[in-house]
Amino acid sequence: MFYDLASSTWGPDELAAIDRVLRGGRLTMGDAVRRFEEAFAAKFGMRHAVLVNSGSSANLVAVAALFHVKDRPLARGDEVIVPAISWATTYHPLQQYGLRLRIVDVDLHTLNIDVTQLEAALTPRTRMVVAVSILGNPAALDVLRAFCDRHGLIFFEDNCESMGASLDGRPCGTWGDVNTFSTFFSHHISTMEGGMIVTDRTEIDHLARVIRNHGWTRDVPAGSDLFEPSADGFFEAYRFILPGYNVRPLEICGAVGLEQLGKLDGFVEARRRNAALFVRLFADDDRFIIQREHGRSSWFSFTIVLNPAGAPDRARIMAALRDADIGFRMITGGCVLRHEAIRFFDYTTVGDIVQANIAHDRGFFVGNHPVDLTPQLMRLREVVERACS
Ligand SMILES: Cc1ncc(COP(=O)(O)O)c(C=O)c1O
């Protein structure tokens, strides 16, 4: 494809890492996973990181862990404030655990939650805020963190789209009490599938290790407060203390993750160079609303929302992009209210959801990759221009 949505960032280092794992014989959750977790936590200046088999599983395990913390655990029926645009599995674990969503509209320019509506979203049942930095662009994490602190709420950061981004010098994915990342193929680093739960809270780290691994104590460090070991070694070897899952990572994900993590800064720099060109090509043109950077974006992709005040027709532009062999897609998962799955949710909205619907109906994104995309972006500009004229 002339300009695809994503491309592989693997090379000889990743293949050699896989080869070492396969020859070593230990294939699941061993030393490579542990080393990747330690390196990941260190890279983001956090105490703990727990690798699982996807970003979706990271969200699921993190939500589950919050139901088992000793101090004020979440309970069914609690309310959670969420943005109207995110990926499906930001929301699905919340539904699966019986939480009630308070859906807040997004800002059409940043595509992140409109924080001017936070106070209106608050009810006596509110227990948590889920922040999502859409497509590399930091949400107002400082405002959201302060809001949570002021009201005694849990702050959950789903940072699956924004590895490498930061706000006020602090990395996205470190502002929450619990934070999640994805290392799926198209993301900033790739382990094929993969996700990470990151936290400074040792209790959450231990709970996540139990929940990802069948509810089993085996992967919990000695001396954990989660349970009192008995002297019966036979029983202790297979002790299940929580209703868990098996969302364990493979060793090759740990080994490849270590290689990729070392390249993250370079990847993000290359993405930012492409972003500078994209912004130059599309800014100052009222027909297009492109994502406005807030803090330092890691530019997952390039969004265009066709200005509702103007004429450009999305169907026409999409046909032109198809003809030009340029990949495009919906902005993240679009507006959550527009999917059939919403009928299974207990939710309310904070006022009308207007901007997220505009992004859903008039927006799309094209890919960003950690290599020079000058020819692709120049062609994109020409094709869009021609389709608009
Ligand atoms: C905001 C957000 N959360 C969660 C996920 C799920 O991550 P994964 O695809 O690794 O399951 C994604 C995936 O892109 C995402 O964009």
Short mmCIF file of C-alpha atoms and ligand atoms in Angstrom, two decimals:
data_model
loop_
_atom_site.label_atom_id
_atom_site.label_comp_id
_atom_site.label_asym_id
_atom_site.label_seq_id
_atom_site.Cartn_x
_atom_site.Cartn_y
_atom_site.Cartn_z
CA MET A 1 0.00 0.00 0.00
CA PHE A 2 1.28 3.48 -0.83
CA TYR A 3 0.43 4.88 2.63
CA ASP A 4 -0.77 2.32 5.16
CA LEU A 5 -2.23 2.81 8.62
CA ALA A 6 0.65 1.01 10.32
CA SER A 7 3.84 -0.86 9.55
CA SER A 8 6.19 -3.22 11.33
CA THR A 9 8.99 -1.75 13.42
CA TRP A 10 10.75 -5.07 13.84
CA GLY A 11 14.17 -5.86 12.47
CA PRO A 12 17.09 -8.21 13.17
CA ASP A 13 17.18 -7.31 16.90
CA GLU A 14 13.62 -8.47 17.48
CA LEU A 15 14.09 -11.63 15.41
CA ALA A 16 17.27 -12.48 17.31
CA ALA A 17 15.44 -11.94 20.61
CA ILE A 18 12.70 -14.35 19.53
CA ASP A 19 15.29 -16.88 18.44
CA ARG A 20 16.98 -16.72 21.85
CA VAL A 21 13.69 -17.37 23.61
CA LEU A 22 12.75 -20.28 21.39
CA ARG A 23 16.16 -21.89 21.83
CA GLY A 24 16.07 -21.24 25.58
CA GLY A 25 12.99 -23.40 26.02
CA ARG A 26 11.10 -21.27 28.55
CA LEU A 27 8.19 -19.96 26.50
CA THR A 28 5.76 -18.33 28.87
CA MET A 29 6.08 -15.68 31.58
CA GLY A 30 9.66 -16.08 32.71
CA ASP A 31 12.85 -14.08 32.88
CA ALA A 32 12.34 -12.00 29.71
CA VAL A 33 8.90 -10.90 30.88
CA ARG A 34 10.29 -9.96 34.30
CA ARG A 35 13.15 -7.97 32.73
CA PHE A 36 10.77 -6.16 30.36
CA GLU A 37 8.50 -5.28 33.29
CA GLU A 38 11.43 -3.89 35.28
CA ALA A 39 12.77 -1.92 32.33
CA PHE A 40 9.31 -0.55 31.54
CA ALA A 41 8.69 0.59 35.11
CA ALA A 42 12.14 2.22 35.20
CA LYS A 43 11.63 3.93 31.84
CA PHE A 44 8.48 5.63 33.13
CA GLY A 45 9.79 6.26 36.62
CA MET A 46 7.19 4.00 38.26
CA ARG A 47 7.60 1.29 40.88
CA HIS A 48 5.70 -1.55 39.21
CA ALA A 49 4.77 -2.82 35.77
CA VAL A 50 2.82 -6.01 35.03
CA LEU A 51 2.80 -7.41 31.49
CA VAL A 52 -0.35 -9.08 30.14
CA ASN A 53 -1.43 -10.32 26.73
CA SER A 54 -3.08 -7.07 25.53
CA GLY A 55 -3.99 -3.51 26.46
CA SER A 56 -7.58 -4.70 26.78
CA SER A 57 -6.49 -7.30 29.32
CA ALA A 58 -4.50 -4.61 31.14
CA ASN A 59 -7.72 -2.61 31.51
CA LEU A 60 -9.65 -5.70 32.60
CA VAL A 61 -7.09 -6.77 35.19
CA ALA A 62 -6.64 -3.22 36.50
CA VAL A 63 -10.40 -2.76 36.97
CA ALA A 64 -10.63 -6.16 38.66
CA ALA A 65 -7.75 -5.26 40.99
CA LEU A 66 -9.58 -2.12 42.12
CA PHE A 67 -12.44 -4.34 43.34
CA HIS A 68 -10.03 -6.12 45.68
CA VAL A 69 -7.94 -3.35 47.22
CA LYS A 70 -8.34 -3.22 51.00
CA ASP A 71 -9.11 0.48 51.27
CA ARG A 72 -12.40 1.54 49.65
CA PRO A 73 -12.59 -1.06 46.85
CA LEU A 74 -14.85 -0.37 43.90
CA ALA A 75 -18.30 -1.95 44.14
CA ARG A 76 -20.97 -2.76 41.57
CA GLY A 77 -23.13 0.28 40.87
CA ASP A 78 -20.32 2.77 41.46
CA GLU A 79 -20.07 5.51 38.84
CA VAL A 80 -17.12 6.13 36.59
CA ILE A 81 -16.56 9.26 34.52
CA VAL A 82 -15.37 8.43 31.00
CA PRO A 83 -14.82 10.34 27.74
CA ALA A 84 -17.28 9.78 24.88
CA ILE A 85 -14.48 8.74 22.51
CA SER A 86 -12.16 5.87 23.26
CA TRP A 87 -11.56 2.28 22.27
CA ALA A 88 -14.23 -0.35 23.06
CA THR A 89 -12.19 -2.06 25.74
CA THR A 90 -11.71 1.12 27.71
CA TYR A 91 -15.40 0.70 28.50
CA HIS A 92 -16.09 -3.01 28.39
CA PRO A 93 -14.38 -4.05 31.65
CA LEU A 94 -16.37 -1.31 33.39
CA GLN A 95 -19.60 -2.87 32.13
CA GLN A 96 -18.41 -6.37 32.94
CA TYR A 97 -17.79 -5.32 36.56
CA GLY A 98 -21.21 -3.68 36.93
CA LEU A 99 -19.99 -0.09 36.99
CA ARG A 100 -22.17 2.76 35.79
CA LEU A 101 -20.74 5.11 33.16
CA ARG A 102 -21.02 8.90 33.25
CA ILE A 103 -20.15 9.78 29.68
CA VAL A 104 -18.65 13.22 29.06
CA ASP A 105 -18.28 14.83 25.64
CA VAL A 106 -14.84 15.50 24.14
CA ASP A 107 -13.23 18.70 22.97
CA LEU A 108 -13.36 18.58 19.16
CA HIS A 109 -9.86 20.05 18.83
CA THR A 110 -7.89 17.82 21.22
CA LEU A 111 -10.36 14.88 20.93
CA ASN A 112 -9.90 14.38 24.69
CA ILE A 113 -12.47 14.69 27.47
CA ASP A 114 -13.92 18.18 27.90
CA VAL A 115 -12.74 18.93 31.44
CA THR A 116 -15.04 21.95 31.78
CA GLN A 117 -17.83 19.38 32.31
CA LEU A 118 -16.18 17.44 35.14
CA GLU A 119 -18.02 19.11 38.01
CA ALA A 120 -21.34 18.52 36.24
CA ALA A 121 -20.40 14.85 35.84
CA LEU A 122 -19.86 14.35 39.57
CA THR A 123 -22.60 12.61 41.59
CA PRO A 124 -22.62 11.10 45.09
CA ARG A 125 -21.95 7.73 43.43
CA THR A 126 -18.81 8.80 41.52
CA ARG A 127 -15.78 6.71 42.50
CA MET A 128 -13.41 6.87 39.54
CA VAL A 129 -12.33 8.82 36.48
CA VAL A 130 -10.90 7.05 33.44
CA ALA A 131 -8.62 9.35 31.46
CA VAL A 132 -7.69 8.55 27.88
CA SER A 133 -5.13 10.50 25.88
CA ILE A 134 -6.42 10.02 22.37
CA LEU A 135 -3.95 9.07 19.63
CA GLY A 136 -0.84 10.27 21.39
CA ASN A 137 -2.28 13.60 22.53
CA PRO A 138 -2.17 14.09 26.30
CA ALA A 139 -5.54 14.65 27.95
CA ALA A 140 -5.72 17.37 30.63
CA LEU A 141 -4.18 14.91 33.07
CA ASP A 142 -3.19 17.65 35.51
CA VAL A 143 -6.78 18.90 35.74
CA LEU A 144 -8.14 15.36 35.96
CA ARG A 145 -5.64 14.37 38.66
CA ALA A 146 -6.48 17.45 40.73
CA PHE A 147 -10.20 16.78 40.30
CA CYS A 148 -9.75 13.19 41.54
CA ASP A 149 -7.65 14.32 44.51
CA ARG A 150 -10.20 16.98 45.43
CA HIS A 151 -13.06 14.52 45.44
CA GLY A 152 -11.32 11.38 46.70
CA LEU A 153 -11.71 9.52 43.39
CA ILE A 154 -9.56 6.80 41.88
CA PHE A 155 -7.68 8.05 38.83
CA PHE A 156 -7.36 5.39 36.12
CA GLU A 157 -5.28 6.26 33.08
CA ASP A 158 -5.90 4.19 29.96
CA ASN A 159 -2.77 5.22 28.12
CA CYS A 160 -2.98 2.52 25.47
CA GLU A 161 -2.68 5.08 22.63
CA SER A 162 -0.09 7.47 24.01
CA MET A 163 3.14 5.84 25.02
CA GLY A 164 5.96 8.39 24.83
CA ALA A 165 3.69 11.42 25.27
CA SER A 166 3.99 13.78 28.22
CA LEU A 167 2.35 16.71 29.91
CA ASP A 168 4.44 19.26 31.81
CA GLY A 169 7.40 16.89 31.55
CA ARG A 170 5.54 14.00 33.20
CA PRO A 171 4.90 10.96 30.98
CA CYS A 172 1.36 9.98 30.10
CA GLY A 173 0.61 6.68 31.77
CA THR A 174 2.08 7.77 35.11
CA TRP A 175 -0.59 10.18 36.34
CA GLY A 176 -3.09 7.57 37.46
CA ASP A 177 -3.31 5.42 40.56
CA VAL A 178 -3.29 2.70 37.95
CA ASN A 179 -2.23 3.12 34.32
CA THR A 180 -2.39 0.90 31.28
CA PHE A 181 -0.46 0.64 28.01
CA SER A 182 -0.82 -1.38 24.82
CA THR A 183 1.99 -2.86 22.76
CA PHE A 184 -0.25 -4.07 19.95
CA PHE A 185 1.22 -4.13 16.43
CA SER A 186 0.24 -0.63 15.33
CA HIS A 187 1.22 1.12 18.58
CA HIS A 188 4.36 3.04 19.56
CA ILE A 189 6.19 -0.17 20.35
CA SER A 190 5.02 -3.62 19.36
CA THR A 191 5.19 -7.03 20.98
CA MET A 192 2.58 -8.32 18.49
CA GLU A 193 -0.06 -8.33 21.23
CA GLY A 194 0.65 -7.05 24.71
CA GLY A 195 -0.34 -4.67 27.46
CA MET A 196 1.15 -3.29 30.66
CA ILE A 197 -0.36 -2.26 33.99
CA VAL A 198 1.77 0.40 35.66
CA THR A 199 1.38 1.62 39.23
CA ASP A 200 3.25 2.90 42.24
CA ARG A 201 0.92 0.97 44.55
CA THR A 202 2.41 -2.36 45.59
CA GLU A 203 -1.00 -3.75 46.54
CA ILE A 204 -2.32 -3.13 43.00
CA ASP A 205 0.82 -4.69 41.53
CA HIS A 206 0.34 -7.85 43.59
CA LEU A 207 -3.39 -8.04 42.85
CA ALA A 208 -2.69 -7.67 39.13
CA ARG A 209 -0.13 -10.51 39.29
CA VAL A 210 -2.71 -12.77 40.92
CA ILE A 211 -5.57 -11.81 38.60
CA ARG A 212 -3.58 -12.26 35.35
CA ASN A 213 -2.53 -15.72 36.47
CA HIS A 214 -5.70 -17.70 37.30
CA GLY A 215 -6.15 -15.95 40.67
CA TRP A 216 -3.10 -17.89 41.78
CA THR A 217 -0.50 -16.78 44.33
CA ARG A 218 2.44 -18.22 42.41
CA ASP A 219 3.69 -14.99 40.83
CA VAL A 220 3.34 -12.80 43.94
CA PRO A 221 6.57 -11.79 45.67
CA ALA A 222 7.24 -13.37 49.05
CA GLY A 223 6.04 -11.29 51.98
CA SER A 224 3.01 -9.89 50.14
CA ASP A 225 0.19 -8.64 52.35
CA LEU A 226 -2.36 -10.29 50.09
CA PHE A 227 -2.31 -13.62 51.89
CA GLU A 228 -0.68 -15.47 54.77
CA PRO A 229 1.36 -18.43 53.51
CA SER A 230 0.88 -21.68 55.39
CA ALA A 231 3.56 -24.27 56.11
CA ASP A 232 1.78 -26.77 53.85
CA GLY A 233 3.91 -26.67 50.69
CA PHE A 234 1.58 -29.03 48.80
CA PHE A 235 -1.37 -26.67 49.30
CA GLU A 236 0.67 -23.48 48.84
CA ALA A 237 1.89 -24.56 45.38
CA TYR A 238 -1.67 -24.36 44.03
CA ARG A 239 -3.38 -21.70 46.07
CA PHE A 240 -6.10 -19.58 44.42
CA ILE A 241 -7.18 -16.49 46.30
CA LEU A 242 -9.15 -14.45 43.72
CA PRO A 243 -11.39 -15.12 40.73
CA GLY A 244 -8.72 -14.45 38.09
CA TYR A 245 -8.08 -14.98 34.39
CA ASN A 246 -5.30 -16.40 32.30
CA VAL A 247 -4.03 -13.33 30.43
CA ARG A 248 -0.36 -14.17 30.89
CA PRO A 249 2.23 -12.89 28.42
CA LEU A 250 4.57 -14.99 26.34
CA GLU A 251 8.33 -14.85 26.83
CA ILE A 252 8.81 -13.68 23.24
CA CYS A 253 6.68 -10.62 24.04
CA GLY A 254 8.98 -9.81 26.96
CA ALA A 255 12.11 -10.33 24.87
CA VAL A 256 10.84 -8.29 21.91
CA GLY A 257 9.46 -5.66 24.28
CA LEU A 258 12.93 -5.11 25.72
CA GLU A 259 14.35 -4.48 22.24
CA GLN A 260 11.51 -2.18 21.28
CA LEU A 261 11.55 -0.20 24.51
CA GLY A 262 15.16 0.77 23.82
CA LYS A 263 14.01 2.26 20.52
CA LEU A 264 10.93 4.07 21.84
CA ASP A 265 12.49 7.55 22.07
CA GLY A 266 13.80 7.34 18.50
CA PHE A 267 10.43 6.10 17.24
CA VAL A 268 8.62 8.98 18.93
CA GLU A 269 11.09 11.53 17.53
CA ALA A 270 10.49 10.22 14.01
CA ARG A 271 6.72 10.40 14.56
CA ARG A 272 7.08 13.99 15.74
CA ARG A 273 9.03 14.96 12.63
CA ASN A 274 6.19 13.63 10.49
CA ALA A 275 3.70 15.46 12.69
CA ALA A 276 5.47 18.76 12.11
CA LEU A 277 4.97 18.32 8.36
CA PHE A 278 1.34 17.18 8.73
CA VAL A 279 0.54 20.22 10.87
CA ARG A 280 2.27 22.52 8.36
CA LEU A 281 0.22 21.05 5.54
CA PHE A 282 -3.18 21.17 7.21
CA ALA A 283 -3.11 23.89 9.87
CA ASP A 284 -4.58 27.30 9.04
CA ASP A 285 -7.13 25.76 6.71
CA ASP A 286 -10.60 26.23 8.18
CA ARG A 287 -12.03 23.30 6.27
CA PHE A 288 -10.09 20.87 8.42
CA ILE A 289 -9.91 20.47 12.18
CA ILE A 290 -6.71 18.62 12.95
CA GLN A 291 -5.86 17.39 16.42
CA ARG A 292 -4.47 20.26 18.50
CA GLU A 293 -1.45 19.14 20.47
CA HIS A 294 -1.76 19.50 24.22
CA GLY A 295 1.52 18.94 26.06
CA ARG A 296 3.85 16.77 23.96
CA SER A 297 2.02 14.32 21.76
CA SER A 298 3.60 11.06 20.63
CA TRP A 299 1.44 11.29 17.47
CA PHE A 300 -0.10 7.86 17.07
CA SER A 301 -1.74 9.07 13.88
CA PHE A 302 -3.08 12.16 12.10
CA THR A 303 -6.73 13.06 12.52
CA ILE A 304 -8.83 15.22 10.27
CA VAL A 305 -12.36 16.28 11.19
CA LEU A 306 -14.15 18.03 8.36
CA ASN A 307 -15.35 21.32 9.74
CA PRO A 308 -19.14 21.14 10.22
CA ALA A 309 -19.27 24.80 9.18
CA GLY A 310 -17.72 23.99 5.82
CA ALA A 311 -18.57 21.92 2.81
CA PRO A 312 -16.08 19.04 2.41
CA ASP A 313 -17.85 15.74 2.02
CA ARG A 314 -16.29 12.80 3.86
CA ALA A 315 -17.59 10.15 1.49
CA ARG A 316 -15.92 11.93 -1.42
CA ILE A 317 -12.64 12.29 0.42
CA MET A 318 -12.72 8.65 1.49
CA ALA A 319 -13.29 7.53 -2.10
CA ALA A 320 -10.34 9.65 -3.22
CA LEU A 321 -8.11 8.21 -0.47
CA ARG A 322 -9.09 4.70 -1.52
CA ASP A 323 -8.21 5.48 -5.14
CA ALA A 324 -4.85 6.90 -4.04
CA ASP A 325 -4.06 3.79 -1.99
CA ILE A 326 -4.04 5.73 1.28
CA GLY A 327 -5.34 3.91 4.37
CA PHE A 328 -7.76 5.68 6.70
CA ARG A 329 -10.15 4.76 9.48
CA MET A 330 -12.49 5.94 12.21
CA ILE A 331 -10.97 8.03 15.01
CA THR A 332 -10.14 5.40 17.67
CA GLY A 333 -13.52 3.66 18.24
CA GLY A 334 -15.62 6.73 17.45
CA CYS A 335 -18.39 7.81 19.82
CA VAL A 336 -19.19 5.06 22.33
CA LEU A 337 -22.91 5.81 22.10
CA ARG A 338 -22.95 4.83 18.43
CA HIS A 339 -22.12 1.15 18.94
CA GLU A 340 -24.66 -1.62 19.54
CA ALA A 341 -22.74 -2.70 22.64
CA ILE A 342 -23.97 0.40 24.47
CA ARG A 343 -27.36 -1.23 25.06
CA PHE A 344 -25.69 -3.53 27.60
CA PHE A 345 -24.37 -0.60 29.63
CA ASP A 346 -25.80 1.20 32.60
CA TYR A 347 -24.93 4.80 31.71
CA THR A 348 -25.92 8.44 31.68
CA THR A 349 -24.48 11.28 29.64
CA VAL A 350 -23.49 14.69 30.93
CA GLY A 351 -25.67 16.90 28.75
CA ASP A 352 -25.74 16.29 25.02
CA ILE A 353 -22.84 14.50 23.40
CA VAL A 354 -22.23 16.78 20.43
CA GLN A 355 -18.53 16.95 19.62
CA ALA A 356 -17.91 13.20 19.81
CA ASN A 357 -20.72 12.69 17.31
CA ILE A 358 -19.19 15.25 14.97
CA ALA A 359 -15.84 13.46 15.17
CA HIS A 360 -17.66 10.16 14.53
CA ASP A 361 -19.54 11.48 11.49
CA ARG A 362 -17.01 13.87 9.99
CA GLY A 363 -13.64 12.56 11.15
CA PHE A 364 -11.04 10.00 10.13
CA PHE A 365 -7.37 9.35 10.67
CA VAL A 366 -4.41 8.35 8.56
CA GLY A 367 -1.39 6.53 9.93
CA ASN A 368 1.86 7.73 11.38
CA HIS A 369 4.96 5.52 11.37
CA PRO A 370 8.41 5.97 12.88
CA VAL A 371 9.98 6.59 9.46
CA ASP A 372 9.98 9.59 7.17
CA LEU A 373 6.53 9.98 5.59
CA THR A 374 7.19 13.10 3.52
CA PRO A 375 6.06 11.63 0.15
CA GLN A 376 2.97 10.06 1.75
CA LEU A 377 1.91 13.25 3.52
CA MET A 378 2.46 15.40 0.43
CA ARG A 379 0.30 13.02 -1.59
CA LEU A 380 -2.34 13.01 1.16
CA ARG A 381 -2.55 16.79 0.99
CA GLU A 382 -2.96 16.76 -2.80
CA VAL A 383 -5.60 14.03 -2.75
CA VAL A 384 -7.65 15.71 -0.04
CA GLU A 385 -7.40 19.06 -1.80
CA ARG A 386 -8.55 17.61 -5.10
CA ALA A 387 -11.47 15.81 -3.42
CA CYS A 388 -12.58 19.07 -1.81
CA SER A 389 -12.45 21.18 -4.93
C1 LIG B 1 -7.56 3.68 24.42
C2 LIG B 1 -7.35 2.20 24.20
N1 LIG B 1 -7.55 1.37 25.24
C3 LIG B 1 -7.37 0.05 25.11
C4 LIG B 1 -6.95 -0.51 23.92
C5 LIG B 1 -6.79 -1.98 23.81
O1 LIG B 1 -5.48 -2.35 23.53
P1 LIG B 1 -5.19 -3.76 22.81
O2 LIG B 1 -5.48 -3.58 21.36
O3 LIG B 1 -3.74 -4.01 23.08
O4 LIG B 1 -6.07 -4.76 23.45
C6 LIG B 1 -6.74 0.32 22.81
C7 LIG B 1 -6.31 -0.27 21.53
O5 LIG B 1 -5.91 0.35 20.62
C8 LIG B 1 -6.95 1.71 22.96
O6 LIG B 1 -6.80 2.53 21.90
#
